[in-house]
Tab-separated table of C-alpha atoms in Angstrom:
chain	number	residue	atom	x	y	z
A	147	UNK	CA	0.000	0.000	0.000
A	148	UNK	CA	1.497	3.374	-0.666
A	149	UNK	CA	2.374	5.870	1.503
A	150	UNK	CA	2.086	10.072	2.244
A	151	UNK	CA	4.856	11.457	3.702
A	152	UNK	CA	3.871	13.769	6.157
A	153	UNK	CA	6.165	16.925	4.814
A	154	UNK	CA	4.480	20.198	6.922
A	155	UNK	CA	5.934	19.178	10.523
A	156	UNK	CA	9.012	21.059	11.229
A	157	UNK	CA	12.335	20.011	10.478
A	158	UNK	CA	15.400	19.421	13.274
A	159	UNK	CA	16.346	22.927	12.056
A	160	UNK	CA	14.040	24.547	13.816
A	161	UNK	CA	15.911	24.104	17.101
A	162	UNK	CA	18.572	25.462	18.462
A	163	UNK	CA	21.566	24.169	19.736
A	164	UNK	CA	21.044	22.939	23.318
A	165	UNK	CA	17.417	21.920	21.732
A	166	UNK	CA	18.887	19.370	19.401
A	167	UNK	CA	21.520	18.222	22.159
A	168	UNK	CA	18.497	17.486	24.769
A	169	UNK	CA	16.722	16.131	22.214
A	170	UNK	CA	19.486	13.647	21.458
A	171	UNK	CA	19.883	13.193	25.063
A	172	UNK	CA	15.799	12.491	25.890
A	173	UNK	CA	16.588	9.808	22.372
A	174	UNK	CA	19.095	7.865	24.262
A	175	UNK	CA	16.538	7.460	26.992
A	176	UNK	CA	17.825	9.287	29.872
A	177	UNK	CA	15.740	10.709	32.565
A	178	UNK	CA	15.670	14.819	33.323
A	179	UNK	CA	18.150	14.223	35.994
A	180	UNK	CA	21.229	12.416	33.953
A	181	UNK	CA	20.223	15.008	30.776
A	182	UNK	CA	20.738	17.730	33.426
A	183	UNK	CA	24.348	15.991	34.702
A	184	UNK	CA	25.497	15.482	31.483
A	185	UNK	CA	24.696	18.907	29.557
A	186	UNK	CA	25.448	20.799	33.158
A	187	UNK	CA	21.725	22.657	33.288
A	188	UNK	CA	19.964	23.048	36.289
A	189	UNK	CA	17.293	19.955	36.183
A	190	UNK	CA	14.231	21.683	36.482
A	191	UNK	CA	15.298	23.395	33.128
A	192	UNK	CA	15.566	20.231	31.206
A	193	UNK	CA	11.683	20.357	31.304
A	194	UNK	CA	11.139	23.348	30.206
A	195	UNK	CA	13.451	22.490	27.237
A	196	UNK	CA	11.522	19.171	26.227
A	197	UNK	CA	8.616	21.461	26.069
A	198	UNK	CA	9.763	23.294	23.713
A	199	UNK	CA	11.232	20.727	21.693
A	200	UNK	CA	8.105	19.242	21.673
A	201	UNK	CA	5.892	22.038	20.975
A	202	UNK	CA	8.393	22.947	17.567
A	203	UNK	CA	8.172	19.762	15.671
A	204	UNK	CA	4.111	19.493	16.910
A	205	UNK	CA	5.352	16.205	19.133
A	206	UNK	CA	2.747	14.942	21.709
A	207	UNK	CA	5.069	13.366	24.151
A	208	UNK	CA	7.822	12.473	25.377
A	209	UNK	CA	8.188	9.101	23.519
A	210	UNK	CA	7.276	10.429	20.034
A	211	UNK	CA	10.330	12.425	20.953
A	212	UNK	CA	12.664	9.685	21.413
A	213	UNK	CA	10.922	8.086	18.254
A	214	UNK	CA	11.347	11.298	16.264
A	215	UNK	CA	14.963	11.125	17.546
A	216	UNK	CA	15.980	7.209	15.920
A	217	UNK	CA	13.783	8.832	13.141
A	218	UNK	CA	15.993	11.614	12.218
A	219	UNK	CA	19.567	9.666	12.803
A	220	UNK	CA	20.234	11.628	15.883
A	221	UNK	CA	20.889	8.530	18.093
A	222	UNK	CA	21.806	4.529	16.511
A	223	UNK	CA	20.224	1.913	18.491
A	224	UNK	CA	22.687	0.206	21.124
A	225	UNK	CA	25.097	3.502	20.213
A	226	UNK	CA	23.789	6.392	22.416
A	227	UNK	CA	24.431	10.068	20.503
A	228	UNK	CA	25.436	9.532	17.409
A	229	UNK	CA	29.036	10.835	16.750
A	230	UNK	CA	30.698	9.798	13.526
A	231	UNK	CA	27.499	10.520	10.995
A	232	UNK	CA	28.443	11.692	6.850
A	233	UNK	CA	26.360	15.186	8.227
A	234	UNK	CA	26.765	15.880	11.887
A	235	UNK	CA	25.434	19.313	13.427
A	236	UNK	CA	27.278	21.936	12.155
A	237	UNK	CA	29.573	23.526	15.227
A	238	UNK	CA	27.657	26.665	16.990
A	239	UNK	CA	29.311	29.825	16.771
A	240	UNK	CA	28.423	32.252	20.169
A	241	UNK	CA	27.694	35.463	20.006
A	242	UNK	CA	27.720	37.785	22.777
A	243	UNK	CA	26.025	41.111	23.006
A	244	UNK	CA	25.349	41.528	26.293
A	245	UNK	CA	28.944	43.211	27.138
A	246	UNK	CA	31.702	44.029	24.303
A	247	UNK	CA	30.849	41.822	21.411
A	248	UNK	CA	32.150	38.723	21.208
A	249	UNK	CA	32.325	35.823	19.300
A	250	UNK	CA	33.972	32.594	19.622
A	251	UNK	CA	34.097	28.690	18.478
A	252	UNK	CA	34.610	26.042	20.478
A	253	UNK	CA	35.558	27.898	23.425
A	254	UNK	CA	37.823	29.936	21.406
A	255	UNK	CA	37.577	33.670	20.363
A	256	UNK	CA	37.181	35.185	16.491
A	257	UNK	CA	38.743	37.750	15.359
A	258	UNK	CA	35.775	40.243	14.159
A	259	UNK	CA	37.930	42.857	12.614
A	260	UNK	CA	37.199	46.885	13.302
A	261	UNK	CA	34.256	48.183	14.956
A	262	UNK	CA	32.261	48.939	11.880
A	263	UNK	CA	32.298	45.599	11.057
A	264	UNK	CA	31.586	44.011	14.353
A	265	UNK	CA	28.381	46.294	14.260
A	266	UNK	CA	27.237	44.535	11.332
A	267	UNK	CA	27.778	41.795	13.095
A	268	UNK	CA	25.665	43.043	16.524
A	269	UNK	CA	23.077	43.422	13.902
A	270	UNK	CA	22.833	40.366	12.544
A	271	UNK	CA	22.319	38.849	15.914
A	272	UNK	CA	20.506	41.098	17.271
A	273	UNK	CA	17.725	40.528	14.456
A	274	UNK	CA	18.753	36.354	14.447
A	275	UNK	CA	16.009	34.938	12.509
A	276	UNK	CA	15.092	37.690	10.563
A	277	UNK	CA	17.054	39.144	7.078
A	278	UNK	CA	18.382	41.872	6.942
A	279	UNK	CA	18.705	44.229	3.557
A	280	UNK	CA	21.957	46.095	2.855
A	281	UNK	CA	19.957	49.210	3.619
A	282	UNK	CA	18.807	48.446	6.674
A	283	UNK	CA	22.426	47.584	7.775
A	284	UNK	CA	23.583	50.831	6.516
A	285	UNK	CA	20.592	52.168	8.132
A	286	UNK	CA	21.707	50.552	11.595
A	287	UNK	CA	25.310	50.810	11.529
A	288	UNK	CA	26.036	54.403	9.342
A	289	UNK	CA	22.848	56.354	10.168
A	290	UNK	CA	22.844	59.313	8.466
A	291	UNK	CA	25.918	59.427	7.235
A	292	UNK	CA	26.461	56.124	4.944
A	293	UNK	CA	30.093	55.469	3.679
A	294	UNK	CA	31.211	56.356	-0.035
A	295	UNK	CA	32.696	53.075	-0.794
A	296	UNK	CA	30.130	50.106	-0.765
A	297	UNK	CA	31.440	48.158	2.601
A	298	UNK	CA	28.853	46.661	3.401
A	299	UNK	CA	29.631	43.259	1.185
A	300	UNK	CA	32.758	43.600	2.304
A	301	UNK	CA	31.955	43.845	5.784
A	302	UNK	CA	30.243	40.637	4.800
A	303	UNK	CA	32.773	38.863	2.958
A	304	UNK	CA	35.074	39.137	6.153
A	305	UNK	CA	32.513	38.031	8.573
A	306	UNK	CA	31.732	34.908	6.582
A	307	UNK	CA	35.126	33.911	6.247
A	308	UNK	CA	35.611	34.532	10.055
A	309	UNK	CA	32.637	32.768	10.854
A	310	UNK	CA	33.032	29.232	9.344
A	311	UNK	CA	32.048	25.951	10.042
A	312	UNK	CA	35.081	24.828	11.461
A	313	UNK	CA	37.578	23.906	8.251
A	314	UNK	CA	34.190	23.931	6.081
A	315	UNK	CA	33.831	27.483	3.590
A	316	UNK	CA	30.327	27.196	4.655
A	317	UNK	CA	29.766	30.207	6.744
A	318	UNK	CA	27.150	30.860	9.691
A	319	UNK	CA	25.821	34.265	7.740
A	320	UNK	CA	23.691	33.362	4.830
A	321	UNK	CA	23.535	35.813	1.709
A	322	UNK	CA	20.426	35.364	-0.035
A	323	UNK	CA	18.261	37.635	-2.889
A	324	UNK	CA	16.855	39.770	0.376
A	325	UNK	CA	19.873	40.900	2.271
A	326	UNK	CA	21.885	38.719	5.267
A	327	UNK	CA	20.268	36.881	8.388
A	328	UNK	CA	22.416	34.465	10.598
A	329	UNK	CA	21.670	30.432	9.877
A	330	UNK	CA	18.916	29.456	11.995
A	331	UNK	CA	20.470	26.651	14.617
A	332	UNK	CA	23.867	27.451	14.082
A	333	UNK	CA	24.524	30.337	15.701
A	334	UNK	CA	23.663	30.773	19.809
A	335	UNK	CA	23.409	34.114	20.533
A	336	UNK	CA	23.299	35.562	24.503
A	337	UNK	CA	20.140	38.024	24.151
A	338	UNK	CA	18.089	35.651	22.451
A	339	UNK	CA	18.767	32.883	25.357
A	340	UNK	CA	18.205	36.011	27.575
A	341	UNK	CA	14.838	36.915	26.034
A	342	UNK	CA	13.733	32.906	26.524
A	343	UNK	CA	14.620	33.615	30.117
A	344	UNK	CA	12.122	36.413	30.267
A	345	UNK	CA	9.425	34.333	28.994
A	346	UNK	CA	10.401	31.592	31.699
A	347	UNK	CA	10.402	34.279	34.476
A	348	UNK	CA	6.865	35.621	33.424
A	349	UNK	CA	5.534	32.055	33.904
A	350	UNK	CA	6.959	31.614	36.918
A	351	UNK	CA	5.116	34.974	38.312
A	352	UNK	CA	1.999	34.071	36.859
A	353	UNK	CA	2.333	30.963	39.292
A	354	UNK	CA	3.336	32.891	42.380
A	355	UNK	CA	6.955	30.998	42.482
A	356	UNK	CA	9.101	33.371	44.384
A	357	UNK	CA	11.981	31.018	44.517
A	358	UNK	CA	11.752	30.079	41.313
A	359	UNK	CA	11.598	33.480	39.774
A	360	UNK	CA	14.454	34.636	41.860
A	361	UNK	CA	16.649	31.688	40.142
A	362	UNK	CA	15.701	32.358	36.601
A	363	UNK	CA	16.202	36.143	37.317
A	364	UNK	CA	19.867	35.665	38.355
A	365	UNK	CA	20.693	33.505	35.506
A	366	UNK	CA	19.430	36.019	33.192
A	367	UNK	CA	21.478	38.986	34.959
A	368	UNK	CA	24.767	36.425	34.720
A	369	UNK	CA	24.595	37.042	30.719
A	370	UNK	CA	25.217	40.597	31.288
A	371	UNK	CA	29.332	41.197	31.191
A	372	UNK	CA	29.455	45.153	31.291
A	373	UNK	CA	28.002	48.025	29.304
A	374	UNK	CA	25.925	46.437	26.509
A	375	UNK	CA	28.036	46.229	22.321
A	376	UNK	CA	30.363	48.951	24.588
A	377	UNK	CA	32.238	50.871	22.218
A	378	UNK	CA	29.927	49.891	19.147
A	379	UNK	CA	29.116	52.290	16.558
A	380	UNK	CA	25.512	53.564	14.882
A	381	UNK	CA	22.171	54.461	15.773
A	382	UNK	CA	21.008	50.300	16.221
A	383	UNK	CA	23.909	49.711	18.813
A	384	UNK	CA	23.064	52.911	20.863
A	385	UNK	CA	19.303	52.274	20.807
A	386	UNK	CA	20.308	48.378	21.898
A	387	UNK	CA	22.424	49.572	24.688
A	388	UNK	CA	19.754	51.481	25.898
A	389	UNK	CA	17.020	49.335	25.268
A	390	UNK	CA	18.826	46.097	27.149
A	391	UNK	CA	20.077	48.595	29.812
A	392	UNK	CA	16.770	49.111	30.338
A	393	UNK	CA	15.789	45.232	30.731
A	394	UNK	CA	18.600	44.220	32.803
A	395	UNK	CA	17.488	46.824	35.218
A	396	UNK	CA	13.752	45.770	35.064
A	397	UNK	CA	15.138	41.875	36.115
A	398	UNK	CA	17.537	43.612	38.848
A	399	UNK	CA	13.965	44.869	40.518
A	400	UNK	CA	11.904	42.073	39.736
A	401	UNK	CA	14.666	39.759	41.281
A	402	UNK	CA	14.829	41.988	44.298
A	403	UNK	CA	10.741	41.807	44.907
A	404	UNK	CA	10.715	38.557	44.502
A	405	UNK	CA	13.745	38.198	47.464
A	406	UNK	CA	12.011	40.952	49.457
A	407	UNK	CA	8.705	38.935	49.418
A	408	UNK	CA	10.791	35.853	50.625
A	409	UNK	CA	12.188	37.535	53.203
A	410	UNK	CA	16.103	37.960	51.734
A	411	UNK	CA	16.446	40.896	52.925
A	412	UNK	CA	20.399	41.636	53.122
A	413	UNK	CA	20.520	40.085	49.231
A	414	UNK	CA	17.886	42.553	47.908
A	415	UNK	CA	20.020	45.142	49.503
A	416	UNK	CA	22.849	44.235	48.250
A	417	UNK	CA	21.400	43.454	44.538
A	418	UNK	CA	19.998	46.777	44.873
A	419	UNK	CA	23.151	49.167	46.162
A	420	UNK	CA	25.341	48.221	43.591
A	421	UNK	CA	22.289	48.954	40.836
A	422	UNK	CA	21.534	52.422	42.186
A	423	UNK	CA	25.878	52.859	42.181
A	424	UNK	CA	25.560	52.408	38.617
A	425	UNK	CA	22.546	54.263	38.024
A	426	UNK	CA	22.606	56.918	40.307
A	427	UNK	CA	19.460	59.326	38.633
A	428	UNK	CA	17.206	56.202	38.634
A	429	UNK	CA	15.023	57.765	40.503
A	430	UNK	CA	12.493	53.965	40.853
A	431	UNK	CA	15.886	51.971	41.898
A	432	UNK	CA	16.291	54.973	44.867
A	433	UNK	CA	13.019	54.818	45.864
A	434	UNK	CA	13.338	50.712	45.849
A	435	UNK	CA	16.822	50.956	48.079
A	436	UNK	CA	15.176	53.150	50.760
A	437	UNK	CA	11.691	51.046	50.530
A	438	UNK	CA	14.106	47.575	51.114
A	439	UNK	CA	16.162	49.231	54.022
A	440	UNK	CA	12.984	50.166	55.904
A	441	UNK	CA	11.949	46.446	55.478
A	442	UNK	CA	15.618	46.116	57.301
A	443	UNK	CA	14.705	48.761	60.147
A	444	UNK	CA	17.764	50.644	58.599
A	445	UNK	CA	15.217	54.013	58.166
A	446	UNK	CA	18.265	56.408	58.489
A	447	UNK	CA	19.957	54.612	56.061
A	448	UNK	CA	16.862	54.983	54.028
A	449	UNK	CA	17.159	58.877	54.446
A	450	UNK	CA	20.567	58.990	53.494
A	451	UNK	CA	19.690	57.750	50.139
A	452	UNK	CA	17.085	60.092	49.544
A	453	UNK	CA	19.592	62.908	50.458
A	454	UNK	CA	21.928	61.370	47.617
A	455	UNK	CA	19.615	61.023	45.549
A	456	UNK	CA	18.380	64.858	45.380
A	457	UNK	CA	21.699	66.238	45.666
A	458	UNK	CA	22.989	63.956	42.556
A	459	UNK	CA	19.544	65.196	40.778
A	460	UNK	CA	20.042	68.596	41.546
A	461	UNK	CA	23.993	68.653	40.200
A	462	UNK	CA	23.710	66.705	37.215
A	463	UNK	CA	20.229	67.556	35.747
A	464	UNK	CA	18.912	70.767	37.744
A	465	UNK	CA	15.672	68.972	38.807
A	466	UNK	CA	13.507	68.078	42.285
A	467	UNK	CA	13.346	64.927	43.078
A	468	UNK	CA	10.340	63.174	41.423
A	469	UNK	CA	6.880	63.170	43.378
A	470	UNK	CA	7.284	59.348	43.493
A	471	UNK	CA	10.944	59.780	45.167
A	472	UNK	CA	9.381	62.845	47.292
A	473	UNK	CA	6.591	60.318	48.476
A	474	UNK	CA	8.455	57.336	49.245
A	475	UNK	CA	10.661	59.896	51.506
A	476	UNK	CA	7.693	61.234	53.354
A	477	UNK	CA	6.190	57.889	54.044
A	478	UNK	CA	9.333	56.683	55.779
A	479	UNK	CA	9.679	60.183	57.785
A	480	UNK	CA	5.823	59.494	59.046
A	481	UNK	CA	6.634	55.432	59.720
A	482	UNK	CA	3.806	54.610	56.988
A	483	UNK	CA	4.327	51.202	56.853
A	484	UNK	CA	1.392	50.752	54.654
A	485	UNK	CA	1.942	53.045	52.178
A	486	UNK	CA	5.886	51.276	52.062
A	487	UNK	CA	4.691	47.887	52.004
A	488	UNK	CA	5.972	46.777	54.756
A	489	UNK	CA	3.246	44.977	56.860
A	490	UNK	CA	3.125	41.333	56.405
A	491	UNK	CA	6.604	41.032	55.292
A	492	UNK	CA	8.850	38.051	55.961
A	493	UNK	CA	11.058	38.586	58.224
């Protein structure tokens, strides 16, 4: 009797890196704890990765998985992980944003070449998945004031040649008739494992998992390795820096409720001193400090920050402190506990 191949469910390509290694893993029929062990992720992540595995290539379960696995080659009955295949996986290049770039194989840096050039690179992976046109990298990288030569396939050229394969001319950056996009799987790039964080830490809100969210929040802030594409050229990498600024202060306070709720006092503090030492006119992080020291009984303390806070406001920008800052202040000056949050904390 003949046969339809079923040709509309997602390919192996559709996951990343760690995705196809935990799917080769779950293949060889090992439990969440010895996938965990030997890919060194925290267990209760190992989960959460199946699920998406599973949700990508429209699996139901956990055994169409490991099906779907001796399907595809990844794993040779009575031979675990399959090592010595004509086509293994390609080796991942990383890409780091989340700091000065960087880029490295197998543990070992790339040479990117001048900073022009690495920002067509912070491009490309900021946008992984998506193509980019020459324009819009000119757009990103140039601004208003493009080059006269045409460097941008040259800027391309390089990269491509930097970013191999391994000893194979095939290059991670595909060219095609629309413009340049990184190959999908064969790059791993830090904000985009960031971003999946995000989505994990929302979840674990919605479910009112302190703990949890505290864990996921940390290992997002670990990504971060100093100013964000610092020293990066063009309008894209200054609206980045700002833009994932911006987030990695957001998890800082989120993290910090979350310990503040469990009753973590002294961490939340600590989290949230050195945040407000590198963002001294954040006027929300002040008001956070001096809300977390009351929660400490350190209200002087409190009022010292406040009194750092205005004078730092006052010197750099010529402004008041905001009603929100000048509110928080009060409260602690009239012992509102209330208004602070403080009754029915952990202690």
């Amino acid at each position: 009797m003949p046969t339809t191949a079923i040709t509309d469910r997602p390919t192996d390509t559709a996951l990343g890196h760690l995705e196809r290694r935990v799917l080769c893993a779950v293949g060889c029929g090992l439990r969440d704890d010895e996938i965990a062990a030997a890919l060194d992720l925290p267990e209760d992540s190992v989960a959460e990765q199946l699920a998406r595995i599973l949700g990508k290539l429209g699996l139901r379960d956990r055994a169409a998985a490991i099906v779907h696995a001796f399907d595809r080659g990844l794993v040779v009955p009575g031979s675990g992980p399959r090592t010595g295949s004509a086509h293994p996986a390609p080796p991942v290049v990383e890409v780091s944003v989340l700091g000065p770039l960087l880029a490295s194989q197998d543990g070992l840096p790339l040479s990117l070449g001048p900073l022009r050039q690495q920002a067509v690179l912070a491009a490309l992976a900021l946008c992984s998945g998506r193509t980019l046109s020459r324009q819009e990298l000119l757009d990103g990288v140039w601004g208003t004031e493009p080059p006269v030569a045409n460097v941008v396939p040259v800027y391309i050229y390089r990269l491509r040649k930097a970013l191999r394969f391994g000893d194979s001319p095939d290059s991670v950056i595909e060219h095609g008739r629309r413009g340049y996009r990184l190959v999908s799987g064969a790059v791993d790039v830090d904000v985009v494992r960031m971003e999946r964080l995000l989505t994990d830490i929302g979840a674990a809100e919605r479910a009112g998992d302190a703990e949890r969210t505290v864990r996921l929040c940390s290992r997002a802030l670990k990504l971060f390795r100093g100013e964000v594409l610092a020293g990066l050229p063009g309008p894209l990498a200054e609206r980045e820096r700002i833009r994932l600024t911006e987030r990695r202060i957001a998890l800082v306070r989120r993290k910090v409720e979350c310990q503040l709720r469990l009753g973590r006092h002294s961490e939340a503090i600590a989290e949230l001193f050195a945040l407000s030492a590198a963002h001294p006119l954040d006027e929300p992080v002040a008001a956070m400090l001096m809300r977390a020291l009351c929660r400490s009984g350190r209200q002087a303390e409190a009022l010292t920050v406040f009194d750092r806070a205005r004078r730092r406001l006052a010197d750099d920008l010529g402004v008041p402190p905001s009603l929100m800052l000048r509110r928080t202040h009060q409260m602690i000056l009239r012992g509102d506990e209330a208004g602070l949050g403080l009754t029915g904390a952990a202690g």
